[in-house]
Amino acid sequence: MNKKIILYLIAVLLLIGIGGYFFPSFVQVTQIHTNTDHTVSAEDLAKVKSLFQKNNIDMGTLAIEAVVVDERGEIHVRASQFYKNLPIDDILYHFHSSGKAFDRLYIDGTEGIYTSGDRVGDLGISIEPTISAYTAARKAREEMKSNYFFTAELGFYDSTAGTSYTEPNWLLVWRVKPKGVNEYPYAIIDANNGKLIYYWNGIIVN
């Protein structure tokens, strides 16, 4: 490649970087559409279907992510939950080696099947965001000033999670991350008013 062309491209990239730092609106965002398919092997999926059927558990809004058998032979199934094909939260089901689901009665004295995380039903929430993925990315960039390219995924977030409130408060949100990042940093932006709800950069501050 011609040396002048290379220098020109470098200059353009530097200008983009500088512009992106000083002008928060100078961003590019790609909307991610959540994969709602099962991600386990056919063998594991067949095992899960058998366990769920045996214990009368509905698989309707679940995507099975992992099946783990521990040293005692107990089976632990991780699944993603969805509402109208938008992600809500993960849930774990636990089964004895016999295939019987853990009974909540022996865990906390209440009735029903014991799970890690709650099964979520009809949220009754519109899935049409008021603000765009682009607007959400601009808001997220106020926290992630060194980034320019973003991804945004529409989903739901419980604003009372980790608090003393027992009832969840589900909000339609954009989950915004720098492009190419797997875990963090990320920002949770309210998809109806554009406010920053939560930001995590991977650093725990004591």
PDB file of C-alpha atoms in Angstrom, residues 14-202:
ATOM      1  CA  LEU A  14      -6.574   9.793  14.996  1.00  0.00           C
ATOM      2  CA  LEU A  15      -9.126  12.452  14.110  1.00  0.00           C
ATOM      3  CA  ILE A  16     -11.952   9.996  14.742  1.00  0.00           C
ATOM      4  CA  GLY A  17     -10.473   9.129  18.127  1.00  0.00           C
ATOM      5  CA  ILE A  18      -9.977  12.764  19.116  1.00  0.00           C
ATOM      6  CA  GLY A  19     -13.447  13.715  17.862  1.00  0.00           C
ATOM      7  CA  GLY A  20     -15.015  10.827  19.739  1.00  0.00           C
ATOM      8  CA  TYR A  21     -13.334  11.908  22.986  1.00  0.00           C
ATOM      9  CA  PHE A  22     -14.322  15.571  22.882  1.00  0.00           C
ATOM     10  CA  PHE A  23     -17.717  15.195  21.217  1.00  0.00           C
ATOM     11  CA  PRO A  24     -19.918  12.620  22.992  1.00  0.00           C
ATOM     12  CA  SER A  25     -22.386  12.510  20.090  1.00  0.00           C
ATOM     13  CA  PHE A  26     -19.636  11.213  17.807  1.00  0.00           C
ATOM     14  CA  VAL A  27     -20.368   7.514  18.259  1.00  0.00           C
ATOM     15  CA  GLN A  28     -21.290   4.483  16.211  1.00  0.00           C
ATOM     16  CA  VAL A  29     -23.550   1.787  17.613  1.00  0.00           C
ATOM     17  CA  THR A  30     -24.644  -1.651  16.425  1.00  0.00           C
ATOM     18  CA  GLN A  31     -27.857  -3.085  17.819  1.00  0.00           C
ATOM     19  CA  ILE A  32     -27.520  -6.697  18.941  1.00  0.00           C
ATOM     20  CA  HIS A  33     -30.505  -8.986  18.562  1.00  0.00           C
ATOM     21  CA  THR A  34     -30.500 -11.551  21.351  1.00  0.00           C
ATOM     22  CA  ASN A  35     -30.068 -15.199  20.471  1.00  0.00           C
ATOM     23  CA  THR A  36     -33.032 -17.062  21.977  1.00  0.00           C
ATOM     24  CA  ASP A  37     -31.890 -20.521  20.888  1.00  0.00           C
ATOM     25  CA  HIS A  38     -30.650 -23.283  23.192  1.00  0.00           C
ATOM     26  CA  THR A  39     -26.839 -23.355  23.308  1.00  0.00           C
ATOM     27  CA  VAL A  40     -26.264 -26.857  24.708  1.00  0.00           C
ATOM     28  CA  SER A  41     -25.670 -30.108  22.863  1.00  0.00           C
ATOM     29  CA  ALA A  42     -28.586 -32.153  21.535  1.00  0.00           C
ATOM     30  CA  GLU A  43     -27.828 -34.779  24.192  1.00  0.00           C
ATOM     31  CA  ASP A  44     -27.954 -32.269  27.054  1.00  0.00           C
ATOM     32  CA  LEU A  45     -31.101 -30.666  25.649  1.00  0.00           C
ATOM     33  CA  ALA A  46     -32.825 -34.044  25.518  1.00  0.00           C
ATOM     34  CA  LYS A  47     -31.795 -34.650  29.147  1.00  0.00           C
ATOM     35  CA  VAL A  48     -33.219 -31.281  30.214  1.00  0.00           C
ATOM     36  CA  LYS A  49     -36.485 -31.842  28.361  1.00  0.00           C
ATOM     37  CA  SER A  50     -36.869 -35.182  30.151  1.00  0.00           C
ATOM     38  CA  LEU A  51     -36.161 -33.617  33.562  1.00  0.00           C
ATOM     39  CA  PHE A  52     -38.561 -30.748  32.972  1.00  0.00           C
ATOM     40  CA  GLN A  53     -41.299 -33.036  31.732  1.00  0.00           C
ATOM     41  CA  LYS A  54     -40.868 -35.319  34.737  1.00  0.00           C
ATOM     42  CA  ASN A  55     -41.259 -32.351  37.097  1.00  0.00           C
ATOM     43  CA  ASN A  56     -43.981 -30.519  35.116  1.00  0.00           C
ATOM     44  CA  ILE A  57     -41.772 -27.518  34.368  1.00  0.00           C
ATOM     45  CA  ASP A  58     -42.647 -25.407  31.338  1.00  0.00           C
ATOM     46  CA  MET A  59     -39.726 -24.675  28.986  1.00  0.00           C
ATOM     47  CA  GLY A  60     -41.710 -22.157  26.934  1.00  0.00           C
ATOM     48  CA  THR A  61     -39.683 -18.990  27.542  1.00  0.00           C
ATOM     49  CA  LEU A  62     -36.324 -20.559  28.357  1.00  0.00           C
ATOM     50  CA  ALA A  63     -33.131 -21.041  26.374  1.00  0.00           C
ATOM     51  CA  ILE A  64     -30.937 -23.703  27.988  1.00  0.00           C
ATOM     52  CA  GLU A  65     -27.357 -22.455  28.436  1.00  0.00           C
ATOM     53  CA  ALA A  66     -25.581 -25.098  30.502  1.00  0.00           C
ATOM     54  CA  VAL A  67     -26.076 -28.478  32.167  1.00  0.00           C
ATOM     55  CA  VAL A  68     -23.704 -29.399  35.016  1.00  0.00           C
ATOM     56  CA  VAL A  69     -23.602 -32.659  36.968  1.00  0.00           C
ATOM     57  CA  ASP A  70     -21.770 -32.262  40.282  1.00  0.00           C
ATOM     58  CA  GLU A  71     -19.821 -34.834  42.326  1.00  0.00           C
ATOM     59  CA  ARG A  72     -23.014 -36.000  44.067  1.00  0.00           C
ATOM     60  CA  GLY A  73     -24.753 -36.657  40.771  1.00  0.00           C
ATOM     61  CA  GLU A  74     -27.063 -33.663  41.189  1.00  0.00           C
ATOM     62  CA  ILE A  75     -27.924 -31.862  37.967  1.00  0.00           C
ATOM     63  CA  HIS A  76     -27.916 -28.080  37.628  1.00  0.00           C
ATOM     64  CA  VAL A  77     -29.500 -26.432  34.602  1.00  0.00           C
ATOM     65  CA  ARG A  78     -28.856 -22.784  33.704  1.00  0.00           C
ATOM     66  CA  ALA A  79     -31.309 -21.083  31.366  1.00  0.00           C
ATOM     67  CA  SER A  80     -31.902 -17.608  29.956  1.00  0.00           C
ATOM     68  CA  GLN A  81     -35.399 -16.210  30.331  1.00  0.00           C
ATOM     69  CA  PHE A  82     -37.137 -14.119  27.687  1.00  0.00           C
ATOM     70  CA  TYR A  83     -40.202 -11.953  27.406  1.00  0.00           C
ATOM     71  CA  LYS A  84     -41.318 -11.421  23.802  1.00  0.00           C
ATOM     72  CA  ASN A  85     -37.822 -12.538  22.707  1.00  0.00           C
ATOM     73  CA  LEU A  86     -36.056  -9.922  24.853  1.00  0.00           C
ATOM     74  CA  PRO A  87     -33.739 -11.097  27.662  1.00  0.00           C
ATOM     75  CA  ILE A  88     -34.877 -10.870  31.259  1.00  0.00           C
ATOM     76  CA  ASP A  89     -32.586 -12.804  33.599  1.00  0.00           C
ATOM     77  CA  ASP A  90     -30.990 -16.207  34.101  1.00  0.00           C
ATOM     78  CA  ILE A  91     -32.503 -18.924  36.263  1.00  0.00           C
ATOM     79  CA  LEU A  92     -31.022 -22.166  37.626  1.00  0.00           C
ATOM     80  CA  TYR A  93     -32.969 -25.358  38.221  1.00  0.00           C
ATOM     81  CA  HIS A  94     -31.545 -28.033  40.515  1.00  0.00           C
ATOM     82  CA  PHE A  95     -32.331 -31.746  40.343  1.00  0.00           C
ATOM     83  CA  HIS A  96     -31.417 -34.685  42.559  1.00  0.00           C
ATOM     84  CA  SER A  97     -29.557 -37.585  40.951  1.00  0.00           C
ATOM     85  CA  SER A  98     -32.945 -39.336  40.781  1.00  0.00           C
ATOM     86  CA  GLY A  99     -34.213 -36.581  38.478  1.00  0.00           C
ATOM     87  CA  LYS A 100     -36.573 -35.042  41.017  1.00  0.00           C
ATOM     88  CA  ALA A 101     -36.393 -31.258  41.280  1.00  0.00           C
ATOM     89  CA  PHE A 102     -35.289 -29.719  44.567  1.00  0.00           C
ATOM     90  CA  ASP A 103     -38.262 -29.011  46.793  1.00  0.00           C
ATOM     91  CA  ARG A 104     -38.482 -25.492  48.181  1.00  0.00           C
ATOM     92  CA  LEU A 105     -40.098 -26.884  51.329  1.00  0.00           C
ATOM     93  CA  TYR A 106     -36.746 -28.301  52.447  1.00  0.00           C
ATOM     94  CA  ILE A 107     -34.848 -25.145  51.499  1.00  0.00           C
ATOM     95  CA  ASP A 108     -36.896 -22.269  52.897  1.00  0.00           C
ATOM     96  CA  GLY A 109     -40.152 -23.834  54.089  1.00  0.00           C
ATOM     97  CA  THR A 110     -42.326 -22.548  51.236  1.00  0.00           C
ATOM     98  CA  GLU A 111     -44.104 -24.490  48.503  1.00  0.00           C
ATOM     99  CA  GLY A 112     -42.946 -25.207  44.987  1.00  0.00           C
ATOM    100  CA  ILE A 113     -39.799 -26.074  43.069  1.00  0.00           C
ATOM    101  CA  TYR A 114     -36.604 -24.500  44.351  1.00  0.00           C
ATOM    102  CA  THR A 115     -34.642 -22.386  41.861  1.00  0.00           C
ATOM    103  CA  SER A 116     -31.755 -19.952  41.973  1.00  0.00           C
ATOM    104  CA  GLY A 117     -33.441 -16.847  40.628  1.00  0.00           C
ATOM    105  CA  ASP A 118     -37.156 -16.378  40.018  1.00  0.00           C
ATOM    106  CA  ARG A 119     -39.147 -17.520  37.023  1.00  0.00           C
ATOM    107  CA  VAL A 120     -40.609 -14.436  35.377  1.00  0.00           C
ATOM    108  CA  GLY A 121     -43.989 -14.475  33.673  1.00  0.00           C
ATOM    109  CA  ASP A 122     -45.891 -11.822  31.729  1.00  0.00           C
ATOM    110  CA  LEU A 123     -44.277  -8.465  32.486  1.00  0.00           C
ATOM    111  CA  GLY A 124     -47.007  -6.432  30.832  1.00  0.00           C
ATOM    112  CA  ILE A 125     -44.395  -3.983  29.549  1.00  0.00           C
ATOM    113  CA  SER A 126     -44.138  -2.496  26.078  1.00  0.00           C
ATOM    114  CA  ILE A 127     -41.092  -3.691  24.158  1.00  0.00           C
ATOM    115  CA  GLU A 128     -40.958  -0.548  21.997  1.00  0.00           C
ATOM    116  CA  PRO A 129     -38.208   1.797  23.287  1.00  0.00           C
ATOM    117  CA  THR A 130     -38.773   5.545  23.354  1.00  0.00           C
ATOM    118  CA  ILE A 131     -35.100   6.336  22.816  1.00  0.00           C
ATOM    119  CA  SER A 132     -32.888   4.836  20.132  1.00  0.00           C
ATOM    120  CA  ALA A 133     -29.822   2.645  20.536  1.00  0.00           C
ATOM    121  CA  TYR A 134     -27.773   5.594  19.263  1.00  0.00           C
ATOM    122  CA  THR A 135     -29.095   7.908  21.984  1.00  0.00           C
ATOM    123  CA  ALA A 136     -28.419   5.232  24.609  1.00  0.00           C
ATOM    124  CA  ALA A 137     -24.849   4.848  23.352  1.00  0.00           C
ATOM    125  CA  ARG A 138     -24.286   8.593  23.602  1.00  0.00           C
ATOM    126  CA  LYS A 139     -25.448   8.485  27.208  1.00  0.00           C
ATOM    127  CA  ALA A 140     -23.230   5.474  27.987  1.00  0.00           C
ATOM    128  CA  ARG A 141     -20.254   7.268  26.475  1.00  0.00           C
ATOM    129  CA  GLU A 142     -20.420   9.857  29.249  1.00  0.00           C
ATOM    130  CA  GLU A 143     -19.029   7.075  31.462  1.00  0.00           C
ATOM    131  CA  MET A 144     -16.855   5.367  28.813  1.00  0.00           C
ATOM    132  CA  LYS A 145     -15.154   8.423  27.316  1.00  0.00           C
ATOM    133  CA  SER A 146     -12.308   6.525  25.685  1.00  0.00           C
ATOM    134  CA  ASN A 147     -14.651   4.438  23.547  1.00  0.00           C
ATOM    135  CA  TYR A 148     -16.194   5.229  20.197  1.00  0.00           C
ATOM    136  CA  PHE A 149     -17.770   2.042  18.781  1.00  0.00           C
ATOM    137  CA  PHE A 150     -20.596   0.478  20.819  1.00  0.00           C
ATOM    138  CA  THR A 151     -23.122  -2.327  20.795  1.00  0.00           C
ATOM    139  CA  ALA A 152     -26.594  -1.989  22.333  1.00  0.00           C
ATOM    140  CA  GLU A 153     -28.936  -4.809  23.298  1.00  0.00           C
ATOM    141  CA  LEU A 154     -32.570  -4.242  24.235  1.00  0.00           C
ATOM    142  CA  GLY A 155     -33.844  -6.153  27.246  1.00  0.00           C
ATOM    143  CA  PHE A 156     -35.175  -5.875  30.782  1.00  0.00           C
ATOM    144  CA  TYR A 157     -33.597  -4.903  34.088  1.00  0.00           C
ATOM    145  CA  ASP A 158     -34.886  -5.222  37.652  1.00  0.00           C
ATOM    146  CA  SER A 159     -34.129  -1.882  39.288  1.00  0.00           C
ATOM    147  CA  THR A 160     -34.792  -3.304  42.781  1.00  0.00           C
ATOM    148  CA  ALA A 161     -32.291  -6.176  42.452  1.00  0.00           C
ATOM    149  CA  GLY A 162     -29.827  -6.166  45.329  1.00  0.00           C
ATOM    150  CA  THR A 163     -32.030  -3.936  47.493  1.00  0.00           C
ATOM    151  CA  SER A 164     -34.367  -4.636  50.386  1.00  0.00           C
ATOM    152  CA  TYR A 165     -37.404  -4.493  48.077  1.00  0.00           C
ATOM    153  CA  THR A 166     -38.976  -7.903  47.608  1.00  0.00           C
ATOM    154  CA  GLU A 167     -41.037  -7.036  44.530  1.00  0.00           C
ATOM    155  CA  PRO A 168     -39.122  -6.620  41.259  1.00  0.00           C
ATOM    156  CA  ASN A 169     -39.447  -3.455  39.190  1.00  0.00           C
ATOM    157  CA  TRP A 170     -38.767  -4.415  35.587  1.00  0.00           C
ATOM    158  CA  LEU A 171     -37.714  -1.716  33.159  1.00  0.00           C
ATOM    159  CA  LEU A 172     -37.118  -1.810  29.416  1.00  0.00           C
ATOM    160  CA  VAL A 173     -33.442  -0.938  28.994  1.00  0.00           C
ATOM    161  CA  TRP A 174     -30.529  -0.744  26.597  1.00  0.00           C
ATOM    162  CA  ARG A 175     -27.405  -2.632  27.673  1.00  0.00           C
ATOM    163  CA  VAL A 176     -24.537  -0.742  26.060  1.00  0.00           C
ATOM    164  CA  LYS A 177     -20.942  -1.983  25.774  1.00  0.00           C
ATOM    165  CA  PRO A 178     -17.870  -1.018  23.771  1.00  0.00           C
ATOM    166  CA  LYS A 179     -17.790  -3.119  20.623  1.00  0.00           C
ATOM    167  CA  GLY A 180     -15.813  -6.342  21.055  1.00  0.00           C
ATOM    168  CA  VAL A 181     -16.171  -6.403  24.858  1.00  0.00           C
ATOM    169  CA  ASN A 182     -17.572  -9.598  26.396  1.00  0.00           C
ATOM    170  CA  GLU A 183     -18.326  -8.581  29.994  1.00  0.00           C
ATOM    171  CA  TYR A 184     -17.443  -5.021  31.020  1.00  0.00           C
ATOM    172  CA  PRO A 185     -17.508  -2.079  31.014  1.00  0.00           C
ATOM    173  CA  TYR A 186     -21.205  -1.803  30.336  1.00  0.00           C
ATOM    174  CA  ALA A 187     -24.000   0.648  31.036  1.00  0.00           C
ATOM    175  CA  ILE A 188     -27.707   0.056  31.606  1.00  0.00           C
ATOM    176  CA  ILE A 189     -29.749   2.867  30.063  1.00  0.00           C
ATOM    177  CA  ASP A 190     -33.496   3.319  30.575  1.00  0.00           C
ATOM    178  CA  ALA A 191     -35.008   2.799  27.112  1.00  0.00           C
ATOM    179  CA  ASN A 192     -37.874   5.181  27.849  1.00  0.00           C
ATOM    180  CA  ASN A 193     -36.206   8.225  29.392  1.00  0.00           C
ATOM    181  CA  GLY A 194     -32.509   7.777  28.512  1.00  0.00           C
ATOM    182  CA  LYS A 195     -31.283   7.893  32.120  1.00  0.00           C
ATOM    183  CA  LEU A 196     -28.260   5.932  33.266  1.00  0.00           C
ATOM    184  CA  ILE A 197     -29.513   3.222  35.634  1.00  0.00           C
ATOM    185  CA  TYR A 198     -26.324   1.285  36.263  1.00  0.00           C
ATOM    186  CA  TYR A 199     -22.676   1.332  35.200  1.00  0.00           C
ATOM    187  CA  TRP A 200     -20.069  -1.347  35.823  1.00  0.00           C
ATOM    188  CA  ASN A 201     -16.415  -1.117  34.820  1.00  0.00           C
ATOM    189  CA  GLY A 202     -15.234  -4.305  36.531  1.00  0.00           C
TER     190      GLY A 202
END
